[in-house]
């Protein structure tokens, strides 16, 4: 929360009462009690300290108006109507803006969101003590909007991939549920190399593992089903899998956990004695 001090003030003019109430509520949430006055067909906030409220306006745009803008674009440009789908896509954009999805921002260009928005707000407030909020959003924040739309394109692609991945996981869970276990327990090492062990901790030969694979699995999804690990495990359908790996965040390991759920236990690799 900023503390207003002596300094040049400013007027923020909004044309929509609902938006004025929205901004007032945001101010209150951050400990700033600023009423607005109705003047003809406009709603005016007379703010005492430009510097302090510049930050608040930037946060308001990021935390409130960004979501509204993305909803509007999703609906009008991409024809998304399902609220849950929209929220999930917008959440991906939010994660990109906050730096949590670096692999995605690398595709669309990294930004310092707060700096970009605050500079746009500041440049307008420096040129005038009376600002129409619509002109700020429409003109000064055009670059920001263009960035959000780029992020949205990437987020939609990512959302579709995540949905496809989840359908793939669900399909394999159904396969596993109907499969009769060939092995009661399997130990699996994923480290510098991949090795299967039976319940007695005897290493399984590669040919033995390959021979157990249900060929229907590779026919269903040859691109997605890993023939070295996922296909053999699904084919064996063990009641318990003990996975030894230092790579819990590896995509293959995360996929195994998603498929086998409570059947799988992850442990660190056993240290070799010299």
Coordinates of C-alpha atoms in Angstrom, one line a residue, residues 32-250:
X32 CA -6.9 4.0 0.0
X33 CA -10.3 5.7 0.6
X34 CA -10.9 7.7 -2.5
X35 CA -14.5 8.6 -3.5
X36 CA -15.4 9.6 -7.0
X37 CA -17.8 12.4 -8.0
X38 CA -20.3 12.3 -10.8
X39 CA -19.8 15.2 -13.2
X40 CA -22.4 15.2 -16.1
X41 CA -21.9 11.9 -17.8
X42 CA -18.5 11.1 -16.2
X43 CA -17.2 9.8 -12.9
X44 CA -14.1 11.6 -11.6
X45 CA -11.5 10.6 -9.0
X46 CA -9.5 13.6 -7.7
X47 CA -6.4 12.0 -6.4
X48 CA -4.0 13.8 -4.1
X49 CA -0.7 12.3 -5.1
X50 CA 0.2 11.4 -8.7
X51 CA 3.2 9.4 -7.8
X52 CA 1.5 7.1 -5.3
X53 CA -1.6 6.5 -7.4
X54 CA 0.4 5.9 -10.5
X55 CA 1.5 2.5 -9.0
X56 CA -2.1 1.7 -7.9
X57 CA -3.4 2.4 -11.4
X58 CA -0.8 0.1 -12.9
X59 CA -1.7 -2.7 -10.4
X60 CA -5.4 -2.1 -11.2
X61 CA -4.8 -2.5 -14.9
X62 CA -2.7 -5.7 -14.3
X63 CA -4.9 -7.4 -11.7
X64 CA -8.4 -6.3 -12.9
X65 CA -8.4 -4.9 -16.5
X66 CA -6.0 -7.5 -17.9
X67 CA -8.4 -10.4 -17.2
X68 CA -11.4 -8.5 -18.6
X69 CA -9.4 -7.7 -21.8
X70 CA -8.4 -11.3 -22.3
X71 CA -11.9 -12.5 -21.7
X72 CA -13.1 -10.1 -24.4
X73 CA -10.5 -11.2 -26.9
X74 CA -11.1 -14.9 -26.2
X75 CA -14.8 -14.4 -26.8
X76 CA -14.8 -12.1 -29.8
X77 CA -11.7 -13.2 -31.7
X78 CA -11.3 -16.8 -30.7
X79 CA -15.0 -17.6 -30.0
X80 CA -14.4 -19.2 -26.6
X81 CA -17.7 -19.2 -24.7
X82 CA -17.0 -21.8 -21.9
X83 CA -16.1 -19.9 -18.7
X84 CA -13.9 -22.7 -17.3
X85 CA -11.9 -22.9 -20.6
X86 CA -11.4 -19.1 -20.6
X87 CA -10.3 -19.1 -17.0
X88 CA -7.7 -21.8 -17.6
X89 CA -6.3 -20.0 -20.6
X90 CA -6.2 -16.7 -18.8
X91 CA -4.4 -18.4 -15.9
X92 CA -1.7 -19.5 -18.3
X93 CA -1.3 -15.9 -19.5
X94 CA -1.1 -14.8 -15.9
X95 CA 1.7 -17.3 -15.2
X96 CA 3.5 -16.1 -18.3
X97 CA 3.3 -12.5 -17.2
X98 CA 4.6 -13.3 -13.7
X99 CA 7.5 -15.3 -15.1
X100 CA 6.4 -18.7 -14.0
X101 CA 6.2 -20.1 -17.6
X102 CA 9.6 -19.2 -19.0
X103 CA 9.3 -21.9 -21.7
X104 CA 6.2 -20.1 -23.0
X105 CA 7.3 -16.5 -22.7
X106 CA 10.4 -17.5 -24.7
X107 CA 8.0 -18.1 -27.6
X108 CA 6.2 -14.7 -27.3
X109 CA 8.8 -12.4 -25.9
X110 CA 9.6 -11.7 -22.3
X111 CA 8.3 -8.5 -20.7
X112 CA 8.5 -6.7 -17.3
X113 CA 4.7 -6.3 -17.1
X114 CA 4.6 -3.8 -14.2
X115 CA 7.3 -1.6 -15.7
X116 CA 5.6 -1.6 -19.1
X117 CA 2.2 -0.6 -17.7
X118 CA 3.6 1.9 -15.2
X119 CA 5.7 3.7 -17.8
X120 CA 2.6 4.0 -20.0
X121 CA 0.5 5.3 -17.1
X122 CA 3.3 7.7 -16.1
X123 CA 3.9 9.1 -19.6
X124 CA 0.2 10.1 -19.8
X125 CA 0.0 11.5 -16.3
X126 CA 3.2 13.5 -16.9
X127 CA 1.5 15.2 -19.9
X128 CA -1.7 16.1 -18.1
X129 CA -3.3 16.4 -14.7
X130 CA -6.6 15.2 -16.0
X131 CA -6.7 11.8 -17.6
X132 CA -9.5 9.9 -19.4
X133 CA -9.1 6.2 -18.4
X134 CA -10.4 5.0 -21.7
X135 CA -7.7 6.9 -23.6
X136 CA -5.0 5.5 -21.3
X137 CA -6.2 1.9 -22.0
X138 CA -6.8 2.4 -25.8
X139 CA -3.8 4.4 -26.8
X140 CA -1.0 4.4 -24.2
X141 CA -1.4 0.7 -23.5
X142 CA -1.6 -0.4 -27.1
X143 CA 1.8 -2.1 -26.9
X144 CA 0.7 -3.9 -23.7
X145 CA -2.4 -5.1 -25.4
X146 CA -0.5 -6.4 -28.4
X147 CA 1.8 -8.3 -26.0
X148 CA -1.2 -9.8 -24.2
X149 CA -2.6 -11.0 -27.5
X150 CA 0.7 -12.6 -28.4
X151 CA 0.7 -14.3 -25.0
X152 CA -2.9 -15.4 -25.6
X153 CA -2.0 -17.2 -28.8
X154 CA 0.7 -19.1 -27.0
X155 CA -1.5 -19.8 -24.1
X156 CA -4.3 -21.2 -26.3
X157 CA -1.9 -23.6 -28.0
X158 CA -0.6 -24.6 -24.6
X159 CA -4.1 -25.2 -23.3
X160 CA -5.0 -27.4 -26.2
X161 CA -1.8 -29.4 -25.7
X162 CA -2.6 -29.8 -22.0
X163 CA -6.1 -31.0 -22.8
X164 CA -4.8 -33.4 -25.4
X165 CA -2.2 -34.7 -22.8
X166 CA -4.9 -35.1 -20.2
X167 CA -7.1 -37.1 -22.6
X168 CA -4.0 -39.3 -23.4
X169 CA -3.5 -39.9 -19.6
X170 CA -7.1 -40.7 -19.1
X171 CA -7.1 -43.2 -21.9
X172 CA -4.0 -45.0 -20.5
X173 CA -5.6 -45.1 -17.0
X174 CA -8.6 -46.8 -18.5
X175 CA -6.4 -49.3 -20.3
X176 CA -4.5 -49.9 -17.0
X177 CA -7.7 -50.4 -15.1
X178 CA -8.9 -53.2 -17.4
X179 CA -5.5 -54.9 -17.7
X180 CA -4.7 -58.1 -15.7
X181 CA -1.4 -57.7 -13.9
X182 CA 1.5 -59.7 -15.3
X183 CA 3.8 -58.7 -12.5
X184 CA 2.8 -58.0 -8.9
X185 CA 5.7 -55.6 -8.3
X186 CA 8.3 -53.9 -10.5
X187 CA 11.3 -51.9 -9.5
X188 CA 12.4 -49.3 -12.1
X189 CA 15.6 -47.3 -12.2
X190 CA 15.6 -44.1 -14.3
X191 CA 19.0 -42.5 -13.9
X192 CA 21.9 -42.5 -16.4
X193 CA 20.3 -45.6 -17.8
X194 CA 16.9 -47.3 -17.5
X195 CA 16.6 -50.7 -15.9
X196 CA 13.7 -52.9 -15.0
X197 CA 13.8 -55.2 -12.0
X198 CA 11.3 -57.9 -10.9
X199 CA 9.9 -58.2 -7.4
X200 CA 13.0 -60.1 -6.3
X201 CA 15.2 -57.3 -7.6
X202 CA 16.6 -59.4 -10.4
X203 CA 17.4 -57.2 -13.5
X204 CA 15.1 -57.9 -16.4
X205 CA 16.7 -58.4 -19.8
X206 CA 15.7 -55.8 -22.5
X207 CA 14.3 -58.6 -24.7
X208 CA 12.3 -59.9 -21.8
X209 CA 10.8 -56.4 -21.3
X210 CA 10.1 -55.8 -25.0
X211 CA 8.4 -59.2 -25.3
X212 CA 5.9 -58.2 -22.7
X213 CA 4.7 -55.1 -24.5
X214 CA 1.1 -55.2 -25.7
X215 CA 1.5 -54.2 -29.4
X216 CA -2.0 -52.6 -29.4
X217 CA -0.6 -49.8 -27.2
X218 CA 1.9 -48.7 -29.8
X219 CA -0.8 -48.9 -32.5
X220 CA -3.1 -46.6 -30.5
X221 CA -0.7 -43.7 -29.9
X222 CA 2.8 -44.5 -31.4
X223 CA 3.9 -40.9 -31.1
X224 CA 3.0 -40.4 -27.4
X225 CA 3.6 -43.8 -25.8
X226 CA 7.2 -44.2 -24.8
X227 CA 8.1 -47.7 -26.0
X228 CA 11.1 -48.1 -23.6
X229 CA 9.3 -47.3 -20.3
X230 CA 5.6 -46.5 -20.5
X231 CA 4.5 -49.3 -22.9
X232 CA 6.3 -52.0 -20.9
X233 CA 4.9 -50.8 -17.5
X234 CA 1.3 -50.5 -18.9
X235 CA 1.6 -54.0 -20.4
X236 CA 2.9 -55.5 -17.1
X237 CA 0.2 -53.5 -15.2
X238 CA 2.0 -54.1 -11.8
X239 CA 0.1 -53.6 -8.6
X240 CA 3.1 -51.6 -7.2
X241 CA 5.9 -49.8 -9.0
X242 CA 9.0 -48.6 -7.0
X243 CA 10.7 -46.0 -9.1
X244 CA 14.2 -45.0 -8.2
X245 CA 15.2 -41.7 -9.8
X246 CA 16.8 -38.3 -9.0
X247 CA 14.7 -36.7 -11.8
X248 CA 11.3 -36.3 -10.2
X249 CA 10.6 -33.2 -12.4
X250 CA 11.5 -35.0 -15.7

